[in-house]
Tab-separated table of C-alpha atoms in Angstrom:
chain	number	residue	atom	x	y	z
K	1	UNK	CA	13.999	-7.185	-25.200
K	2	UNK	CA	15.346	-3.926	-25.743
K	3	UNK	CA	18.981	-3.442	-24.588
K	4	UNK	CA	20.342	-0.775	-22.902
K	5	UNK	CA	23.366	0.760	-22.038
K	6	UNK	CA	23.256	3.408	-18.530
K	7	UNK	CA	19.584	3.675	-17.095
K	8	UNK	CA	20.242	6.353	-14.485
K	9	UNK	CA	18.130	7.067	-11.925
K	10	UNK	CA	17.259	11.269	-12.581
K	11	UNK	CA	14.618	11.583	-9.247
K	12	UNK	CA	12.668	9.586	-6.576
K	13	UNK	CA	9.580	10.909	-5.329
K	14	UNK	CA	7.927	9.393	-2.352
K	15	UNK	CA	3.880	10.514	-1.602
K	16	UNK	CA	0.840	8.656	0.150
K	17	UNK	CA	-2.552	7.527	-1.004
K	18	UNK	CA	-5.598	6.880	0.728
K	19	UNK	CA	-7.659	4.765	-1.016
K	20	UNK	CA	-11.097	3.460	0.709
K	21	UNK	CA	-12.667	-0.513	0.500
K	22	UNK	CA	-15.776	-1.298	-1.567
K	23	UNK	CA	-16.894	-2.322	2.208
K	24	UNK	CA	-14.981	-2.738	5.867
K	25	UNK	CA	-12.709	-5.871	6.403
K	26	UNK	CA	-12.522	-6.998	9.873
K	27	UNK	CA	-9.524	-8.897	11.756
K	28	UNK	CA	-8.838	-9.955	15.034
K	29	UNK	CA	-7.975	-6.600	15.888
K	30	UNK	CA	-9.037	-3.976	13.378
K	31	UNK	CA	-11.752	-3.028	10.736
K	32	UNK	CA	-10.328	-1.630	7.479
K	33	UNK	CA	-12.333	0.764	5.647
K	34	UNK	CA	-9.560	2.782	3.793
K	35	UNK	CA	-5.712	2.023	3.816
K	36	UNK	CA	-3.115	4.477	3.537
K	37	UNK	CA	0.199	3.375	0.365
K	38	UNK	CA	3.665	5.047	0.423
K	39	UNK	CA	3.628	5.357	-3.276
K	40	UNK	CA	7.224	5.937	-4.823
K	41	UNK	CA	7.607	6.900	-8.671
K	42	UNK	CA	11.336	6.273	-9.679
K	43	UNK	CA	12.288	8.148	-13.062
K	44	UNK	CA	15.266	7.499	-15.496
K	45	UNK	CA	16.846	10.196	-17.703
K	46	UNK	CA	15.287	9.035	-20.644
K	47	UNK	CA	11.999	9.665	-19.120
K	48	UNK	CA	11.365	5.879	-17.839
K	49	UNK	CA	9.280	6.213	-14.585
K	50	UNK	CA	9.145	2.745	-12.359
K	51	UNK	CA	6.240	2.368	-9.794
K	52	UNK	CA	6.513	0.951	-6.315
K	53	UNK	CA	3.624	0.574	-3.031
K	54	UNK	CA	3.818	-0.486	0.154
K	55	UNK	CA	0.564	-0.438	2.641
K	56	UNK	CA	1.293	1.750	5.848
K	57	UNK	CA	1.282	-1.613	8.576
K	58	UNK	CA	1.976	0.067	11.964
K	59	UNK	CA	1.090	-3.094	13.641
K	60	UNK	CA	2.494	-5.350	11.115
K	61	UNK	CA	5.846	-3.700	10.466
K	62	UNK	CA	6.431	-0.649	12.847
K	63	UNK	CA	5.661	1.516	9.621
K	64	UNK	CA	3.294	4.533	9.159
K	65	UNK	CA	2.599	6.020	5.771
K	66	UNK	CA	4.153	9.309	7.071
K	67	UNK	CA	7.466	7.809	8.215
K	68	UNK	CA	7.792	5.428	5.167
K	69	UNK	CA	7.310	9.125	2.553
K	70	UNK	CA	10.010	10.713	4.932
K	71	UNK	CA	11.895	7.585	5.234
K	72	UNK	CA	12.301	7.248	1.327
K	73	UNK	CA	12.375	11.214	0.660
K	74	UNK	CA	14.965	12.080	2.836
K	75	UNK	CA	17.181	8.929	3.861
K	76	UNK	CA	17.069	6.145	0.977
K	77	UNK	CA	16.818	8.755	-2.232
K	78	UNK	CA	20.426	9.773	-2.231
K	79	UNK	CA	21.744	6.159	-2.502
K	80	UNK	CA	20.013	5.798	-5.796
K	81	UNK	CA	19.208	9.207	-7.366
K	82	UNK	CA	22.721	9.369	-10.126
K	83	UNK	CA	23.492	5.773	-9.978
K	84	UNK	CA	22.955	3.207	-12.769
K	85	UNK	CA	19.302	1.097	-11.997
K	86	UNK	CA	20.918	-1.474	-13.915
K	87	UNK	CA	23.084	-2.135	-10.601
K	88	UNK	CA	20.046	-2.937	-8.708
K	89	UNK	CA	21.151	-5.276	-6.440
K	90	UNK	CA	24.407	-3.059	-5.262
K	91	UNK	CA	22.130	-0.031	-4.549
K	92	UNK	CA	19.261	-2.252	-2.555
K	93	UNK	CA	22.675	-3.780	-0.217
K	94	UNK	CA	23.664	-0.026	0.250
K	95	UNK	CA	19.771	1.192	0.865
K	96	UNK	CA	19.619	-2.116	3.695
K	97	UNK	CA	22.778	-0.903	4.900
K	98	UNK	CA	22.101	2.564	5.569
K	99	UNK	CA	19.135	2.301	6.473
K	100	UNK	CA	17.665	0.314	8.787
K	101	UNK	CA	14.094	-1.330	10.668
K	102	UNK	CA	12.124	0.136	7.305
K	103	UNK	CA	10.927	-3.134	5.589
K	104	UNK	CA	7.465	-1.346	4.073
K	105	UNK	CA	9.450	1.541	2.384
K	106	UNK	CA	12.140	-0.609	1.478
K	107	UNK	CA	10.126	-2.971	-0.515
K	108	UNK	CA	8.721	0.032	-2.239
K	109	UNK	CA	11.949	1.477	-3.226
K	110	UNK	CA	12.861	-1.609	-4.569
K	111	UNK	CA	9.699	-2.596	-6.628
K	112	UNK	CA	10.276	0.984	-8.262
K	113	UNK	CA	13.757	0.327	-9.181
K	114	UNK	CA	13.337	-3.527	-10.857
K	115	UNK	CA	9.801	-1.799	-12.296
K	116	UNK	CA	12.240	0.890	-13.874
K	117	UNK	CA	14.911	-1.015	-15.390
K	118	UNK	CA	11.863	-3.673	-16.591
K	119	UNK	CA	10.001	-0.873	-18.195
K	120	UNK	CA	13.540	0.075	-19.402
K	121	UNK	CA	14.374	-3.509	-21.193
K	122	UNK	CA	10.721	-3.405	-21.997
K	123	UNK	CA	10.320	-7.048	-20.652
K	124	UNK	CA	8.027	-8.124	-17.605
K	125	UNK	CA	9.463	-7.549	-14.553
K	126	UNK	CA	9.403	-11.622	-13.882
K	127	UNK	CA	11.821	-11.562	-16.430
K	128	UNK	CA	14.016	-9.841	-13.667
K	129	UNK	CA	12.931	-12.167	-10.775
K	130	UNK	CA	14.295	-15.435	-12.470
K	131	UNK	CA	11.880	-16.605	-14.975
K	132	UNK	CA	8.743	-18.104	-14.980
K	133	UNK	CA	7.380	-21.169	-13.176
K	134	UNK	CA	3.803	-20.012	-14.272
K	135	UNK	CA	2.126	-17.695	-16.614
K	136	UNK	CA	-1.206	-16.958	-14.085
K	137	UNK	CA	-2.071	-17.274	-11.059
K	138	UNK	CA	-5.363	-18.432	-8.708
K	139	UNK	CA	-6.271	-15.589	-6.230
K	140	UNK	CA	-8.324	-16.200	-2.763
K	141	UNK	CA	-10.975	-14.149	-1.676
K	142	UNK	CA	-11.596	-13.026	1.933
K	143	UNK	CA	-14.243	-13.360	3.825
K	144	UNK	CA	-15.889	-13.163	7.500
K	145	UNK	CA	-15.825	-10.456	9.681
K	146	UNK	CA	-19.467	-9.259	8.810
K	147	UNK	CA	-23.258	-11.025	9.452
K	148	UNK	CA	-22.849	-14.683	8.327
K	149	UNK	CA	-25.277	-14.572	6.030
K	150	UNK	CA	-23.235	-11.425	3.874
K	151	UNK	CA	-20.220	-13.545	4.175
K	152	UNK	CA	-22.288	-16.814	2.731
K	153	UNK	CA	-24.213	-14.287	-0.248
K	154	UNK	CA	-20.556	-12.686	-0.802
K	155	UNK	CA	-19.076	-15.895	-0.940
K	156	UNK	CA	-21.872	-17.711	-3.314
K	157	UNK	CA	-21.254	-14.271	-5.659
K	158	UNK	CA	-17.883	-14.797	-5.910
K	159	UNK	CA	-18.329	-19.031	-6.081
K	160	UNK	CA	-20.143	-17.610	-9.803
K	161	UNK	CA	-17.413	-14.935	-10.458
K	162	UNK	CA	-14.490	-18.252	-10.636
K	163	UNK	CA	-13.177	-18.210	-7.183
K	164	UNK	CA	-12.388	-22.056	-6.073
K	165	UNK	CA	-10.003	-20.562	-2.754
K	166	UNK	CA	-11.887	-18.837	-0.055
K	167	UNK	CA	-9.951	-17.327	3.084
K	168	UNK	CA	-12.536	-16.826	6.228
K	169	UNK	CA	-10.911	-14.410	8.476
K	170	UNK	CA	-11.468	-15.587	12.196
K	171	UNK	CA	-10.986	-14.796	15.365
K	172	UNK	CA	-13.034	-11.223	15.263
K	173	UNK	CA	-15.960	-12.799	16.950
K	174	UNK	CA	-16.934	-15.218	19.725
K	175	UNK	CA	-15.436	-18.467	18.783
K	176	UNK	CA	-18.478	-20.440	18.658
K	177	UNK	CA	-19.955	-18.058	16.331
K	178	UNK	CA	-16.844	-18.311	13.918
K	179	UNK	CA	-17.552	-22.248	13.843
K	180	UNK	CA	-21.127	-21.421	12.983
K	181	UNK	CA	-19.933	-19.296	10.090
K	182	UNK	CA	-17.385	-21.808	9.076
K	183	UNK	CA	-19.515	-24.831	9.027
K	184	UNK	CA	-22.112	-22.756	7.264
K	185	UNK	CA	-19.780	-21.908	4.572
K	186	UNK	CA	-18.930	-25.188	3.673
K	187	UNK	CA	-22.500	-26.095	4.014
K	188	UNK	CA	-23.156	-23.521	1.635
K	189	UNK	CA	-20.479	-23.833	-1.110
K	190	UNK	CA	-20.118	-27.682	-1.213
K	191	UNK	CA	-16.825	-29.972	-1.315
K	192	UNK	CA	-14.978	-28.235	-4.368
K	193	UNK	CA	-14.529	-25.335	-3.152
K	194	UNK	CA	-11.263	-24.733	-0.855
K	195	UNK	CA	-11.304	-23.098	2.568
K	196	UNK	CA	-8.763	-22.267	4.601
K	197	UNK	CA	-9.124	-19.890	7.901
K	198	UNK	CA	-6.939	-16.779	9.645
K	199	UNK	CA	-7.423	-15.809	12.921
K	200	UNK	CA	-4.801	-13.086	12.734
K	201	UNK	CA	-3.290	-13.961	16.609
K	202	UNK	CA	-6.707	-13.578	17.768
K	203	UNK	CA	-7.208	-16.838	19.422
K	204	UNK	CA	-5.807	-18.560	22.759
K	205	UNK	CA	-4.930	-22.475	22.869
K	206	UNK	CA	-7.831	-23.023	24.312
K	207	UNK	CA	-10.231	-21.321	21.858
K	208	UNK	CA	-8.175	-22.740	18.980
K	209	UNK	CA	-8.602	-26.060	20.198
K	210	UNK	CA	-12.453	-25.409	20.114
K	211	UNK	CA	-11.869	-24.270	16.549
K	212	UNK	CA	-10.767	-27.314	15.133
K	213	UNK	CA	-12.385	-30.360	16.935
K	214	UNK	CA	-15.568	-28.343	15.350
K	215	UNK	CA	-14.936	-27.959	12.204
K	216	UNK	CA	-13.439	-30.993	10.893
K	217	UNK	CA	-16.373	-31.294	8.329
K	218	UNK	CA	-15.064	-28.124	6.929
K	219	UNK	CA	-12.078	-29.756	6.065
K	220	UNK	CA	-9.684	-26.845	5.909
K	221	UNK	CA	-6.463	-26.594	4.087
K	222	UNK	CA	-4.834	-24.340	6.686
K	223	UNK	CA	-5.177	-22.012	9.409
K	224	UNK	CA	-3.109	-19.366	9.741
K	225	UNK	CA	-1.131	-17.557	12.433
K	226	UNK	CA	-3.857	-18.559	15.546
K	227	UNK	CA	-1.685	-17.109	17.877
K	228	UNK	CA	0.427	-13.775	19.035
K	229	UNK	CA	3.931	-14.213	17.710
K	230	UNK	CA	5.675	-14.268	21.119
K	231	UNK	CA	2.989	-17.200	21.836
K	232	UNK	CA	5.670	-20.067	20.830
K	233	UNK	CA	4.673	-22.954	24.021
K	234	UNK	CA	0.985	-22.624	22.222
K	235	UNK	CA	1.809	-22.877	18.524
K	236	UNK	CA	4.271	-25.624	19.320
K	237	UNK	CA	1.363	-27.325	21.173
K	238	UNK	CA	-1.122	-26.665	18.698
K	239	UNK	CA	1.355	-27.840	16.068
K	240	UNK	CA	1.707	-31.300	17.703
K	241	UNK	CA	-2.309	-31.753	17.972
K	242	UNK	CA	-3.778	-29.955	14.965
K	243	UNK	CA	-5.828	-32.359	12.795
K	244	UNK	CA	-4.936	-29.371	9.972
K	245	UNK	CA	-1.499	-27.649	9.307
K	246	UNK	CA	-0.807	-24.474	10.485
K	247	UNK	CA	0.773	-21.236	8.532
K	248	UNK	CA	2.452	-18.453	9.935
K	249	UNK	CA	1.978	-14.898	9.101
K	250	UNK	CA	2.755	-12.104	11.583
K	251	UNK	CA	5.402	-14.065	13.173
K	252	UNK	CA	7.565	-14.402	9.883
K	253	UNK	CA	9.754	-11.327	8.785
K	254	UNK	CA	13.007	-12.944	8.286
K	255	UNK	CA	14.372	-16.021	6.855
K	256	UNK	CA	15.623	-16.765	10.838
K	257	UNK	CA	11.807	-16.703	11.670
K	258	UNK	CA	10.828	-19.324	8.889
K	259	UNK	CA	13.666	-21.526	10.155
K	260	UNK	CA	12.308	-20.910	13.743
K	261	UNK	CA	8.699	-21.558	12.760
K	262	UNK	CA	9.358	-24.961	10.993
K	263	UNK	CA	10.954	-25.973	14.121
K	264	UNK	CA	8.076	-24.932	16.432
K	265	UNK	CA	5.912	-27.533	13.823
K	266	UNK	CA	4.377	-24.727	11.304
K	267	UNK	CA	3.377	-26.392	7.894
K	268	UNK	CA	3.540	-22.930	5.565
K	269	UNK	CA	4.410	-19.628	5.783
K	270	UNK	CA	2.635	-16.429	4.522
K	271	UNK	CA	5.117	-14.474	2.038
K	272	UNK	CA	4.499	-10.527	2.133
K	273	UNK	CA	6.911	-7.879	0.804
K	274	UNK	CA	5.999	-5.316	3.235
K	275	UNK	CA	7.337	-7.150	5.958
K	276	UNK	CA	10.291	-9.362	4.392
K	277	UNK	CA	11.827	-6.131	3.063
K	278	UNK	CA	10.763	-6.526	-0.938
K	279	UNK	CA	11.265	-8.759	-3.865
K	280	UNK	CA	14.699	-9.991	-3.882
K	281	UNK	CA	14.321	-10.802	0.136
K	282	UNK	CA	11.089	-12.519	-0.214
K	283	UNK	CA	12.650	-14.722	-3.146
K	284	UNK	CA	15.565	-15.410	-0.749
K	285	UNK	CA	12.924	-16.754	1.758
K	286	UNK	CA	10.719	-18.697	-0.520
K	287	UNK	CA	14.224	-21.139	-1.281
K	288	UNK	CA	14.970	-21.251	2.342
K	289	UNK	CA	10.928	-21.820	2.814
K	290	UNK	CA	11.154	-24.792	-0.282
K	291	UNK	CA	14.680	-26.943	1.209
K	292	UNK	CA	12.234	-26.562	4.679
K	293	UNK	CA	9.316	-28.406	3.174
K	294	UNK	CA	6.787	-25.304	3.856
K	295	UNK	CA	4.018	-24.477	1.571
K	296	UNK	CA	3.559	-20.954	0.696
K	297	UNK	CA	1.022	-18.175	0.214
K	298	UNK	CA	1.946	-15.158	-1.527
K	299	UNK	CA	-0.204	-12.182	0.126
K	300	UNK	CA	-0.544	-8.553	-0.697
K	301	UNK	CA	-1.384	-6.406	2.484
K	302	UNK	CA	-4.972	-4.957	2.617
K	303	UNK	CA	-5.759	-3.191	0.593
K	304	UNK	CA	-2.978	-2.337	-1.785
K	305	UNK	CA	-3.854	-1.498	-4.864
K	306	UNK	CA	-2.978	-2.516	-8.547
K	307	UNK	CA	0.657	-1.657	-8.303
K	308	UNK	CA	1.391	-3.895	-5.288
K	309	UNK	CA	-0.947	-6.956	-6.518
K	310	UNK	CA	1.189	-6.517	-10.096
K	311	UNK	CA	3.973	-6.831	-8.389
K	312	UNK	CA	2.308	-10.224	-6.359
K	313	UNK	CA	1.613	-11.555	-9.898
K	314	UNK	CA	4.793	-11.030	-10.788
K	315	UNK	CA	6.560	-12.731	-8.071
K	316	UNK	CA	3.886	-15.918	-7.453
K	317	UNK	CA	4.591	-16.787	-11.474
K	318	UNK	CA	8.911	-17.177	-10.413
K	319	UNK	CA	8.848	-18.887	-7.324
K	320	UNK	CA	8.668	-22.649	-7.288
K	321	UNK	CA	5.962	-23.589	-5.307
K	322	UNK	CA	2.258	-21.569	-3.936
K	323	UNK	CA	0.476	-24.283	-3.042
K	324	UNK	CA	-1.578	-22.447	-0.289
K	325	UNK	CA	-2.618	-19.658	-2.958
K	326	UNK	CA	-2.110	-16.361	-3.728
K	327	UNK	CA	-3.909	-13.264	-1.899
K	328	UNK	CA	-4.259	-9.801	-3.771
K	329	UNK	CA	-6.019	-6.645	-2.189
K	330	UNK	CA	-6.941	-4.600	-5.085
K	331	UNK	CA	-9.908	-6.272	-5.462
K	332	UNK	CA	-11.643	-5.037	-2.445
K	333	UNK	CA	-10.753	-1.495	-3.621
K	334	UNK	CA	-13.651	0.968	-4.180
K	335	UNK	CA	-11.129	2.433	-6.848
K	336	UNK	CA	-7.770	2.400	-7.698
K	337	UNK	CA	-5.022	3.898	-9.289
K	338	UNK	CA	-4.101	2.363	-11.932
K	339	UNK	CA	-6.238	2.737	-15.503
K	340	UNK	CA	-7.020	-0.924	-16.014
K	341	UNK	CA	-6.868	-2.983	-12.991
K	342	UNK	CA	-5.789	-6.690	-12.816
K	343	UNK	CA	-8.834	-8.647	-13.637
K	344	UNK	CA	-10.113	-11.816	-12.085
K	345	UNK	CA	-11.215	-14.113	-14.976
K	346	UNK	CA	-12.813	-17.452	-14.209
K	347	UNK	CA	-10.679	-17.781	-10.997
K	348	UNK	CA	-7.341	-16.631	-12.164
K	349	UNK	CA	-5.455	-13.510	-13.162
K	350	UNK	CA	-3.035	-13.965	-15.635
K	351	UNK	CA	0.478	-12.454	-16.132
K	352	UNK	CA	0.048	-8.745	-16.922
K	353	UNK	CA	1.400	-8.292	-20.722
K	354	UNK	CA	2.492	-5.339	-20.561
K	355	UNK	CA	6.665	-4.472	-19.816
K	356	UNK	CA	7.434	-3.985	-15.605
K	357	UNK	CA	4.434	-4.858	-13.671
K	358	UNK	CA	2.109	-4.376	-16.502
K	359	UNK	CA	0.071	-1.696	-14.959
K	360	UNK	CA	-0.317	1.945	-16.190
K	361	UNK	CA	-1.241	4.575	-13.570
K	362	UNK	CA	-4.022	6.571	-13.414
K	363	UNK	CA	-2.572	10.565	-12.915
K	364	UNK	CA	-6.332	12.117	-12.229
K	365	UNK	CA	-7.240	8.736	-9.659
K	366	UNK	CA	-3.299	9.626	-8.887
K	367	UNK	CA	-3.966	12.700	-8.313
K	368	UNK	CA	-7.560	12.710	-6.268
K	369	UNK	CA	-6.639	9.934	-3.919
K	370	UNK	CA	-3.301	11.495	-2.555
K	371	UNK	CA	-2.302	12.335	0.791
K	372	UNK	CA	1.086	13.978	1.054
């Protein structure tokens, strides 16, 4: 580790990137074929840039990829631009101070500025986060959304490719046709292989009831977030009856919503920096998450690409416990912009080696994909 003495912060630049899907993703209520990134590049004055991403999630986090570039550019900049990186967790209280209801850009600012002073001390940015608990991690894959029988040849392809944890998004069509597809699926890939199932709020008590008492065969280890958020009577309902334990997603953006959701009888929670404000707040929440007895995911947002799923990697090897799994987006990126992006060997993708996240971008994909 190198050591250093000032690393001040010369200029932050905030710009977007469109970056399309190798194929559509549907959810409950949208179909993904591109996804817009606030992209922030933090640089030092010894010419040390740090990288930072967060997905524009209007419906997620009240965040466009226009307001979070204008957000960053003109509000959050001046609270870091001359200071000393090295005082990292000073400047983040000042940015959360300042400014407010911007989760998305926040976490972006932030990844840049750890990224920065990592790249700096030339260790991984884990390093920064605590240590490690783990030196790789075991991603999902998504599926559903499409024909059944492209979800069952996508998921046999990706059965060969090392993937042992398979997510089938739910709730996108009739519910007797997403019990079809489940059942098939298990049909189709045998016992080993893990399943869980999201519905992304798209189902009613009744339908989720339906759900489960038919497919107990496909012995799932979760589903996640069935319901709306402001749906509590149901979840705590469902909770009480569920044959499998339930996760929450959308309805988690603060550590009083994890403490809320354990008490309305959720089993895990669904850890994304986009919406828990970055790094530093999601570790916060993973403790809380731990003394609570959750289980966690750690989930990029679609489709991110190799900066935010470093930074995913990063985070899932310090925190204690991901027994639900680890989701990254890159993967289902028709290109990205980073020159070598994380690779999935036999099932697992293993700490990047390389000082800060361990990615180096790509100017000319940089360059070509971007936006504003």
């Amino acid at each position: 580790m190198r050591s250093a003495a000032s690393i001040v912060i010369k200029k932050v630049e905030a710009f977007a990137v469109a970056v399309p899907l190798s194929y559509p993703i549907k959810m409950a209520h949208k179909t993904f074929d591109k996804v817009e990134s606030l992209v922030v590049r933090m640089e030092s004055n010894d010419g040390v840039v740090g990288w930072g991403e967060a997905a524009s999630a209007p419906s997620l986090t009240g965040e466009t990829w226009q307001g979070m570039v204008a957000i960053v550019r003109d509000h959050m900049a001046q609270y870091v631009v001359g200071r000393d990186a090295r005082l990292r967790l000073a400047l983040m209280r000042t940015v959360r101070t300042r400014v407010q209801g911007a989760p998305g850009a926040t976490s972006a600012l932030e990844m840049a500025l750890i990224d920065l002073v990592a790249r700096s001390l030339q260790v991984p940015m884990a390093m920064l986060l605590g240590g490690l608990v783990r030196d790789y991690v075991e991603p999902m894959w998504l599926l559903g959304g499409g024909a059944i029988a492209e979800d069952i040849e996508r998921a046999r392809q990706k059965s060969r490719e090392g993937y042992r944890l398979f997510k089938l998004k739910i709730g996108v069509r009739p519910v007797d046709e997403e019990i079809e597809m489940s059942n098939a699926m298990r049909a189709e890939l045998g016992p080993d292989i893990k399943l869980c199932a999201d519905a992304n709020a798209g189902f009613s008590l009744a339908s989720a009831r339906r759900y489960l008492s038919r497919t107990q065969d496909v012995n799932l280890e979760f589903l996640e977030q069935p319901f709306a958020p402001d749906a509590q009577a149901a979840l705590k309902t469902l909770a009480h009856e569920s044959p499998v334990p339930l996760c929450a997603d959308q309805s988690v953006h603060t550590i009083d919503d994890i403490v809320q959701q354990a008490g309305l009888g959720v089993d895990g929670v669904t850890f994304k920096l986009n919406k828990l404000g970055g790094l530093g707040e999601c570790l916060k929440a993973a403790a809380v998450s731990e003394q609570l007895g959750l289980k966690a995911i750690m989930a990029a947002k679609i489709a991110e690409t190799s900066i935010a799923s470093a930074a995913i990697v990063q985070i899932s090897c310090v925190m204690p416990s991901i027994e639900w799994g680890v989701s990254l987006s890159h993967v289902y990126l028709a290109e990205d912009i980073v020159k070598d992006p994380l690779m999935v060997a036999n099932g697992r993708v293993d700490l990047p080696s390389g000082s800060g996240l361990g990615v180096v971008i790509d100017q000319d994909a940089l360059d070509r994909l971007r936006i504003a």
